[in-house]
Short mmCIF file of C-alpha atoms (C1' of nucleotides) in Angstrom, two decimals:
data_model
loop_
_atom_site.label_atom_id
_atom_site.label_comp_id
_atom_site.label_asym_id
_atom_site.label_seq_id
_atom_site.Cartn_x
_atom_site.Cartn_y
_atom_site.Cartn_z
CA UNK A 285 0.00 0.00 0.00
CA UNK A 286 3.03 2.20 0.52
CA UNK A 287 3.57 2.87 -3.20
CA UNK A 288 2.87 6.20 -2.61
CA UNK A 289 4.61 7.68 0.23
CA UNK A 290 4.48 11.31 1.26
CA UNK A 291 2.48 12.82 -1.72
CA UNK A 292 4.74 15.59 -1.28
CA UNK A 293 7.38 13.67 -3.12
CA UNK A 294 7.64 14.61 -6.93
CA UNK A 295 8.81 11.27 -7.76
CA UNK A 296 6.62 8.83 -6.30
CA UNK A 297 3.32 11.08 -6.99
CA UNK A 298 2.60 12.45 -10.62
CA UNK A 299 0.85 15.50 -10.21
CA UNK A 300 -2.63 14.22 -10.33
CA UNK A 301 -1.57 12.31 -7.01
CA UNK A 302 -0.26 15.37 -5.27
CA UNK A 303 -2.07 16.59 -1.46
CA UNK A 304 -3.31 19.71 -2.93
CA UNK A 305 -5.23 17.95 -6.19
CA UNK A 306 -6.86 14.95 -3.50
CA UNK A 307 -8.05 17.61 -1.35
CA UNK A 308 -9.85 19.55 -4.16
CA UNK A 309 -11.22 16.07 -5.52
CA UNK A 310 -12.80 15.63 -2.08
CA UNK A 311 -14.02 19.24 -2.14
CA UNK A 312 -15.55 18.65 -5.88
CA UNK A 313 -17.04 15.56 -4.38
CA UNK A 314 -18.96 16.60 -1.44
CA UNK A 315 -20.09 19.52 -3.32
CA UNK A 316 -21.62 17.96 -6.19
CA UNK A 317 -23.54 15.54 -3.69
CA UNK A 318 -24.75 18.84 -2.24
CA UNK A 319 -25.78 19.47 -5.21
CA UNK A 320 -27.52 16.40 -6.21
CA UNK A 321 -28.61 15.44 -2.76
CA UNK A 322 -29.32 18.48 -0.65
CA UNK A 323 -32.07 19.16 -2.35
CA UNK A 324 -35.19 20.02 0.16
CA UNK A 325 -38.34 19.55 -0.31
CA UNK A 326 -38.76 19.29 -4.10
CA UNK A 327 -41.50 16.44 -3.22
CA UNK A 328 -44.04 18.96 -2.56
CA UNK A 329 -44.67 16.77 0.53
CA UNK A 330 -42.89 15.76 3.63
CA UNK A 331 -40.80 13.54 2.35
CA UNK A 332 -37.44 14.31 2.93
CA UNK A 333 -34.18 13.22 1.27
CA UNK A 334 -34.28 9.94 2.96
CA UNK A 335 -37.80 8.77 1.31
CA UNK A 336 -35.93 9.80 -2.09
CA UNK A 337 -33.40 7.25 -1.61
CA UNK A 338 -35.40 4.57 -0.98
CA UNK A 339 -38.28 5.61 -3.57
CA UNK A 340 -35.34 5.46 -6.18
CA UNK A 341 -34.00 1.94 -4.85
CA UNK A 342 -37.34 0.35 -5.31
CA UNK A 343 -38.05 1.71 -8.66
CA UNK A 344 -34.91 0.44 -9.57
CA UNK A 345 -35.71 -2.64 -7.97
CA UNK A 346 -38.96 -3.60 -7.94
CA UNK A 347 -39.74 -7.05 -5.73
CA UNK A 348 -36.84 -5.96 -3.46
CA UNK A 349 -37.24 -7.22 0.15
CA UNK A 350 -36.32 -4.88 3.21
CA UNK A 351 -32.77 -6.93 3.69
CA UNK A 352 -31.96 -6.01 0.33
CA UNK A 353 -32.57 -2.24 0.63
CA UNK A 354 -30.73 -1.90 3.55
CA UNK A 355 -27.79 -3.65 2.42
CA UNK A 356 -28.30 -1.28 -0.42
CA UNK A 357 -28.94 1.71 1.39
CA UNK A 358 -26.61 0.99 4.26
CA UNK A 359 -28.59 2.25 7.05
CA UNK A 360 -29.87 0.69 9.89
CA UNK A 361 -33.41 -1.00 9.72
CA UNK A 362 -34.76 1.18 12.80
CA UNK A 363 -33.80 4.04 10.25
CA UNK A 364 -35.73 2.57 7.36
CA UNK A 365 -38.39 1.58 8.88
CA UNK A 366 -39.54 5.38 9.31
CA UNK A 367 -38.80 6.26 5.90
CA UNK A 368 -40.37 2.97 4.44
CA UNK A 369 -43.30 3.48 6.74
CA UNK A 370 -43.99 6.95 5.21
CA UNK A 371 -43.88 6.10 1.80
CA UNK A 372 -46.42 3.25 2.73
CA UNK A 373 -48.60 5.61 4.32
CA UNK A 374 -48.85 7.92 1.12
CA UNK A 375 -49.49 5.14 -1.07
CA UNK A 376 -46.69 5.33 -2.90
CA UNK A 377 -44.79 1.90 -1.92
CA UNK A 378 -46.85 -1.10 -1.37
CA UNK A 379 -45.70 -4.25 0.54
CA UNK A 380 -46.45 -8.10 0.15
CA UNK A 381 -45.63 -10.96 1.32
CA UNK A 382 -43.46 -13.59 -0.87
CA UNK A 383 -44.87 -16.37 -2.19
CA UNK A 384 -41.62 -18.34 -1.54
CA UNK A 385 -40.54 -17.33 1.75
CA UNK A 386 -43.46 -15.58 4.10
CA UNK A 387 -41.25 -13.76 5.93
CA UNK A 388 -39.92 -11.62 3.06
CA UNK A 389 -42.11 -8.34 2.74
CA UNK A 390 -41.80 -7.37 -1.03
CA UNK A 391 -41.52 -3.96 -1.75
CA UNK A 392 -42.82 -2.31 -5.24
CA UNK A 393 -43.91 1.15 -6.29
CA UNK A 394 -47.24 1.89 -6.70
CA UNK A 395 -48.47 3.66 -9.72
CA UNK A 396 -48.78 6.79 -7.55
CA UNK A 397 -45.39 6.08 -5.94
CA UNK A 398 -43.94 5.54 -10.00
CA UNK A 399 -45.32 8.75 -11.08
CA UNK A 400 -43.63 10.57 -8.13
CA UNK A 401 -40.09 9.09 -8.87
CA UNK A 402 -40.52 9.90 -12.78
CA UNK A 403 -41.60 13.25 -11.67
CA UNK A 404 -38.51 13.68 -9.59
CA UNK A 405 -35.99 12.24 -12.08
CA UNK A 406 -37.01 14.34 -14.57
CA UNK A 407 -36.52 17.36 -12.29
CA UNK A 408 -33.26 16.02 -11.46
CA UNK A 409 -31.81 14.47 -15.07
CA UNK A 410 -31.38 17.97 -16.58
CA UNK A 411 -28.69 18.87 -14.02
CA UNK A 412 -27.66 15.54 -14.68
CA UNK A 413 -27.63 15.67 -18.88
CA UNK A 414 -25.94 19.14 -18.94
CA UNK A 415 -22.98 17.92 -17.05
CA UNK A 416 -22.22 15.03 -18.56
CA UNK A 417 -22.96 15.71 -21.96
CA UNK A 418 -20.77 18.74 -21.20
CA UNK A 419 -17.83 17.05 -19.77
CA UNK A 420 -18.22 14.76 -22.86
CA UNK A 421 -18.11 11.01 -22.76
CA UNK A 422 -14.66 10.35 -22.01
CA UNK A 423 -14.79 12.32 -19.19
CA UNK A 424 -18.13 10.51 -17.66
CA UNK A 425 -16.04 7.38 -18.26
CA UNK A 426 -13.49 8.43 -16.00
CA UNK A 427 -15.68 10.25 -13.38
CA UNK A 428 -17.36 6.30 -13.32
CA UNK A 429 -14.01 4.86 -12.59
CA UNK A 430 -13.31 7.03 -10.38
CA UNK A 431 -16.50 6.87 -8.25
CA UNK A 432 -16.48 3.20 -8.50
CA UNK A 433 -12.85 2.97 -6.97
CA UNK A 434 -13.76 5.37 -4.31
CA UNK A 435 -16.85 3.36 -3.11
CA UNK A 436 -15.51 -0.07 -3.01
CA UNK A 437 -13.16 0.48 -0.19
CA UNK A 438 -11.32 -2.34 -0.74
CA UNK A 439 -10.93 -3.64 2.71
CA UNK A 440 -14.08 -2.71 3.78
CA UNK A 441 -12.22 -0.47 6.49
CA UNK A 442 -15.48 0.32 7.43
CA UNK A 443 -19.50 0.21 6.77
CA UNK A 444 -21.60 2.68 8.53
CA UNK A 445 -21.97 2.02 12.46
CA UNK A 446 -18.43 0.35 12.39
CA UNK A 447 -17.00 2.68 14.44
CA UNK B 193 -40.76 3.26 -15.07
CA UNK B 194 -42.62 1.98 -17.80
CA UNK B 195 -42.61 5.56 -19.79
CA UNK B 196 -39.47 7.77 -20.21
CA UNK B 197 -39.56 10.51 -22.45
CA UNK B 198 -36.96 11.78 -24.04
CA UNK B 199 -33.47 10.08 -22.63
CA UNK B 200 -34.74 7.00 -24.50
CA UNK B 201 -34.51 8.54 -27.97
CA UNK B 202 -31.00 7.68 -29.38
CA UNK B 203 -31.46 10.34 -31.50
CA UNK B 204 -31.09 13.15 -28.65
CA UNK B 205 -28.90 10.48 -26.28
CA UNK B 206 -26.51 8.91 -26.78
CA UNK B 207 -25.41 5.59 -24.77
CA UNK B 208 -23.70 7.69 -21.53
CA UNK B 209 -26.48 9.89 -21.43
CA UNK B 210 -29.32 7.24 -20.99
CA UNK B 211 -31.29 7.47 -18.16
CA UNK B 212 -29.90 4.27 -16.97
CA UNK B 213 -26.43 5.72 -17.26
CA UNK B 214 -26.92 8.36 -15.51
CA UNK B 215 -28.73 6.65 -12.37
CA UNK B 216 -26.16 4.82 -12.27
CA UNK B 217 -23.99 7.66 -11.75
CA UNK B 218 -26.15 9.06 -9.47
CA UNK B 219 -25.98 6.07 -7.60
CA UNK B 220 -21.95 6.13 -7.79
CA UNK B 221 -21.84 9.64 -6.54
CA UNK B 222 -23.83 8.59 -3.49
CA UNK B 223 -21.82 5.90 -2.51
CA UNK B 224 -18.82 6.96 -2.95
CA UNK B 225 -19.84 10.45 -0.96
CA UNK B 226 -20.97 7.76 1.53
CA UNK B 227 -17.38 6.00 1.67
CA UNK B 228 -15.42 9.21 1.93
CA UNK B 229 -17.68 11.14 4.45
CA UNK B 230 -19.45 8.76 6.24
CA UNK B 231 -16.74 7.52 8.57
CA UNK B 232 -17.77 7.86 12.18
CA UNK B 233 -15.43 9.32 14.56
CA UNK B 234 -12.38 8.19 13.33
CA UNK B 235 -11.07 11.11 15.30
CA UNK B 236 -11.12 9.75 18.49
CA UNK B 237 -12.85 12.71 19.54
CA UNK B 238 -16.30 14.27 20.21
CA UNK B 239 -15.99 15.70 16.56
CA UNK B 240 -18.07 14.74 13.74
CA UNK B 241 -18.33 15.13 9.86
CA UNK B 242 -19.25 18.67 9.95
CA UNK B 243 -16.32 19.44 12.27
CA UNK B 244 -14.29 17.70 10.22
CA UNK B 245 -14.97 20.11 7.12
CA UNK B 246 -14.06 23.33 9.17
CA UNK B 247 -10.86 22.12 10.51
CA UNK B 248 -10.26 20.95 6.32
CA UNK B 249 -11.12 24.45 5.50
CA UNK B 250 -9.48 26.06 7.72
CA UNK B 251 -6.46 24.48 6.89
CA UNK B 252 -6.59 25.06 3.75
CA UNK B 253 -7.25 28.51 4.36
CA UNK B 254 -5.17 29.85 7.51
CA UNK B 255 -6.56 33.42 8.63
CA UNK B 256 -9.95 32.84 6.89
CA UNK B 257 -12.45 34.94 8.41
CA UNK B 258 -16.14 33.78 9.98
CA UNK B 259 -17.68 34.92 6.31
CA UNK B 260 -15.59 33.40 4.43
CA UNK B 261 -15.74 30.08 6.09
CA UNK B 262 -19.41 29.93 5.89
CA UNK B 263 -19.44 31.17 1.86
CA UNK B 264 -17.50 27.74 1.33
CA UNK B 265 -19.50 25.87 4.07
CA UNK B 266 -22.82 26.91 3.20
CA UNK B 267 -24.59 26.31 6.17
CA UNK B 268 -25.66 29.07 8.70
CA UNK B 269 -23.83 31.40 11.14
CA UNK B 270 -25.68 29.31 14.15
CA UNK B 271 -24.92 25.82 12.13
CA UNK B 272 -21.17 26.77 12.25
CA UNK B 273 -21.28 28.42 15.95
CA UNK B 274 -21.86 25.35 17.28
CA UNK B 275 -19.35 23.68 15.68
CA UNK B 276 -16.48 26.12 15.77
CA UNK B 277 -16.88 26.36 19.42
CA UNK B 278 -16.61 22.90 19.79
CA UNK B 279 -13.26 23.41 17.67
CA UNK B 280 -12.40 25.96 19.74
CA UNK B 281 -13.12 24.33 23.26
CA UNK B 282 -10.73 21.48 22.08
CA UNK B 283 -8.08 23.94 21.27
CA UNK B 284 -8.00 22.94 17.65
CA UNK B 285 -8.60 26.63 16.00
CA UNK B 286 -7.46 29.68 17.01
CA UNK B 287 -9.76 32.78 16.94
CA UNK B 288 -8.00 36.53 16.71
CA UNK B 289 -9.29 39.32 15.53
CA UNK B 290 -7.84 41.23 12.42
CA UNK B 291 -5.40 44.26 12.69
CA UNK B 292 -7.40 45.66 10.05
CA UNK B 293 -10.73 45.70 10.77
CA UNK B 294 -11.30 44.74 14.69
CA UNK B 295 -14.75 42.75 13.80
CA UNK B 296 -13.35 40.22 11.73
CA UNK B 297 -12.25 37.02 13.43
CA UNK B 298 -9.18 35.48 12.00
CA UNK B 299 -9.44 31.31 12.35
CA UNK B 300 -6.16 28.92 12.12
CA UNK B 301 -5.17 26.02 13.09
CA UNK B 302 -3.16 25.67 16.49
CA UNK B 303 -0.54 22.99 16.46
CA UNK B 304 -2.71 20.40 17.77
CA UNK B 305 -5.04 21.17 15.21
CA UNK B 306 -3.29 20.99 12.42
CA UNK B 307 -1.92 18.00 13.79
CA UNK B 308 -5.12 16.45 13.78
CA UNK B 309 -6.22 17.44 10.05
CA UNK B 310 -3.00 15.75 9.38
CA UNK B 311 -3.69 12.97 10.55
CA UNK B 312 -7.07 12.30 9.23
CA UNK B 313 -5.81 13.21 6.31
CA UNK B 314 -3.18 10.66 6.58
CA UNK B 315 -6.00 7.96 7.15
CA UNK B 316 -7.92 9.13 4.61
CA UNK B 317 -5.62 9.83 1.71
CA UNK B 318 -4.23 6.13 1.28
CA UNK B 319 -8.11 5.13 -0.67
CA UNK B 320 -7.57 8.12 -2.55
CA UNK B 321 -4.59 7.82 -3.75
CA UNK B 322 -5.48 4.21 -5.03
CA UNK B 323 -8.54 4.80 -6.75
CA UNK B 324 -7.13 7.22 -8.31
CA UNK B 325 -3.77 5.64 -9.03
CA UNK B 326 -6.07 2.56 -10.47
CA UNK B 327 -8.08 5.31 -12.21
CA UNK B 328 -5.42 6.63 -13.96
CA UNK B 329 -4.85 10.39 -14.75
CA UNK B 330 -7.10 11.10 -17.70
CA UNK B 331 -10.09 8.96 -15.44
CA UNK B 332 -9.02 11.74 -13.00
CA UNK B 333 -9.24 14.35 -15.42
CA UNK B 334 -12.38 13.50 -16.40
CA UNK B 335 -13.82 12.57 -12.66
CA UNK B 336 -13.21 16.56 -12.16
CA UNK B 337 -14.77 17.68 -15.14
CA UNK B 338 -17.97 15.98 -14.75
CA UNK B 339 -18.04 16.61 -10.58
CA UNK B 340 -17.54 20.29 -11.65
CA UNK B 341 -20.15 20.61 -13.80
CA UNK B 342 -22.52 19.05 -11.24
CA UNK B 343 -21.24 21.27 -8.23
CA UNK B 344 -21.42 24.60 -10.48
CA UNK B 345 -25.37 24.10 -10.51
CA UNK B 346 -25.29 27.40 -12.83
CA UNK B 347 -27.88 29.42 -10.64
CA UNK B 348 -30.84 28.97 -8.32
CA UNK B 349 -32.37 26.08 -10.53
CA UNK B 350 -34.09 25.49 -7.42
CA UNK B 351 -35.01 27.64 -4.60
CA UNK B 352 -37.01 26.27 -1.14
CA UNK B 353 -39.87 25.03 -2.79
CA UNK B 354 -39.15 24.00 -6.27
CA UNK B 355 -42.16 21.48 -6.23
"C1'" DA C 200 -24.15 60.39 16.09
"C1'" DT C 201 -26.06 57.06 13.28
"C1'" DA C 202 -25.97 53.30 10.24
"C1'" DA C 203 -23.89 49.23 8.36
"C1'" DT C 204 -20.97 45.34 8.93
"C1'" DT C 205 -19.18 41.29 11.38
"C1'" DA C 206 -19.57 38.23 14.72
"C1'" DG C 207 -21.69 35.77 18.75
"C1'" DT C 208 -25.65 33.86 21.05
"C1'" DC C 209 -30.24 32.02 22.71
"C1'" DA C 210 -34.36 29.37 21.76
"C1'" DG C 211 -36.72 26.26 19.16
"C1'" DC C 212 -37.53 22.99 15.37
"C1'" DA C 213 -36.90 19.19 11.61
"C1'" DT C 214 -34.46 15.50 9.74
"C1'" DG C 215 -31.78 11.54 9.66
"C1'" DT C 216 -28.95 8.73 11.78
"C1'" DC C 217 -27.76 5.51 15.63
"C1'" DT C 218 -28.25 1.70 19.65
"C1'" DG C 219 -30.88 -1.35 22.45
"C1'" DA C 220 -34.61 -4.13 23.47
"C1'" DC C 221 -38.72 -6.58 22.26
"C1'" DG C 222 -42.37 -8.81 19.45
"C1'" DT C 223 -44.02 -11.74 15.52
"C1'" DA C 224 -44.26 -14.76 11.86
"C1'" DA C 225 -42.40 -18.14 8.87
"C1'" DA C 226 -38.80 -21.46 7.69
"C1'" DA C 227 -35.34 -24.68 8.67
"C1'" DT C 228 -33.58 -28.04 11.59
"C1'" DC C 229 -33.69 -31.62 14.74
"C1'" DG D 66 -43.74 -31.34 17.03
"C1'" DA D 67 -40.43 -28.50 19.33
"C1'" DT D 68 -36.57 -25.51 18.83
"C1'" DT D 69 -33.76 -22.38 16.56
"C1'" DT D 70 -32.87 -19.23 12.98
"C1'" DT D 71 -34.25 -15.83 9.79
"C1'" DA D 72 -36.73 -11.64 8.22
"C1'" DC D 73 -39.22 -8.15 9.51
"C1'" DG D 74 -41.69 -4.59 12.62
"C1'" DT D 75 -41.64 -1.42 16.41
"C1'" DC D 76 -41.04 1.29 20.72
"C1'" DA D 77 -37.97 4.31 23.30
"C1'" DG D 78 -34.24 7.24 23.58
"C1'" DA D 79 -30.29 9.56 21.90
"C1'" DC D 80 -27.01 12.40 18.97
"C1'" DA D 81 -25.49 15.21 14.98
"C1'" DT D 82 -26.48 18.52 11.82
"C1'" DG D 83 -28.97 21.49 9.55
"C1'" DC D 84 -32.66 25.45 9.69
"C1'" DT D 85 -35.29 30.20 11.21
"C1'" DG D 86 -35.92 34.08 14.03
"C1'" DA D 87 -34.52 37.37 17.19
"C1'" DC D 88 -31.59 39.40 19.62
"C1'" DT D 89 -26.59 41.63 21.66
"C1'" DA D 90 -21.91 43.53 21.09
"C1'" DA D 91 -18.01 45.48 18.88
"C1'" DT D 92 -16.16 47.97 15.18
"C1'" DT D 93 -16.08 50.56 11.11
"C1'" DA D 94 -18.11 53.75 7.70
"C1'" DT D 95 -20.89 57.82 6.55
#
DNA sequence: ATAATTAGTCAGCATGTCTGACGTAAAATC
DNA sequence: GATTTTACGTCAGACATGCTGACTAATTAT
């Protein structure tokens, strides 16, 4: 792991490894989630950030059983449970048993719940279009590599509530 | 999800700007946001996230003034109070007021301070450097590009409310 | 002297996260 | 059939972090 040493070291670190450009890539990082997450309140409702998430999860995978969302999610079941029971109290997520296994609770939009996330990404994908059809393909490919390195941490040094 | 207007045209979009693509990336963003800032108290300390991103600033900013920390924060004057104190009452940041003009608080990092950005920044930078070393430099390149465009969010596209 | 600027503070509120401890139902195992 | 494990639900309490509004205090600018 020591390949890189002090980062201050011209050698060992090309200048895309240096302190200075890692700090700003940090900085560019949590400020485009601010961007793309801190939105409030676009829902028109009182669903917060949260209830996005897990609206968006579910579209994306329909059928999905609570294990699955938190492992996907990464919070604690206490957590989703709130959120979850929201969005089932609005209508927009509905929640049946499995067939298979009785235990499993599986989790689907409903049509009002569908109509909400389309309504949302299409608030959203503009942001989204502009910048990457503006940074240009090869750059979307890297930005991809570059988030995908960053989130598998390896060693799994730590999931949330390792602490 | 069972109508998408436009993105599915591959007239208009092309293959990275589908809508899958750029869920995906969405998705990506989150996670790795999540791997990066969501480490618990690896500061041995009282201090959370939010601490953690004044002591950055102010390190990367010695002298800064109250103002100016909160321009690149964003939050509110009573959001940082609390925090900053906390900073303070650990003996982390020094507060002085400017020669210049007496209201202005200068903020730096005492010695122990900047011993502790250090060494967060030590634990952190080792995952950074490898995903980006694994990325490679034009992966980099392009990482910034498209996290740019996203942070600049040109102007108020949404304001409290944009239901 | 008065107004504007910069900072600090109090009081209260919303959200989202966590831990711990139980409860319940179904499945798997013995 | 009884026991254990799995998957989920829920109550209770806590902490961190953000917000608004309404002030005070010190200093500078007009």
């Amino acid at each position: 792991m020591s390949d890189v040493k002090s980062a201050a070291s011209p050698s060992a670190s090309p200048l895309y490894l240096r302190d200075e450009e890692l700090k700003e890539g940090v900085e560019l990082l949590f400020r485009a989630f601010l961007e793309i997450f801190g939105q409030r309140e676009e829902m028109g409702e009182v669903l917060g950030r949260a209830h996005r998430r897990a609206l968006y999860i579910i579209a994306r995978h329909p059928g999905i059983n609570v294990a699955g969302l938190l492992g996907i999610l990464k919070i604690t079941k206490q957590s989703l449970a709130r959120v979850l029971n929201d969005l089932l109290a609005h209508g927009y997520v509905e929640r049946r048993a499995s067939v298979r296994d009785g235990r499993m609770r599986q989790l689907s939009l409903t049509s009002k719940g569908a109509a909400l996330e389309n309504a949302l990404w299409e608030a959203q994908r503009p942001h989204l279009v502009q910048a990457f059809k503006e940074a240009g393909p090869d750059a979307v490919a890297g930005f991809r590599r570059v988030l995908s390195g960053l989130a598998e941490r390896a060693a799994g040094t730590k999931s949330p509530g390792t602490a």
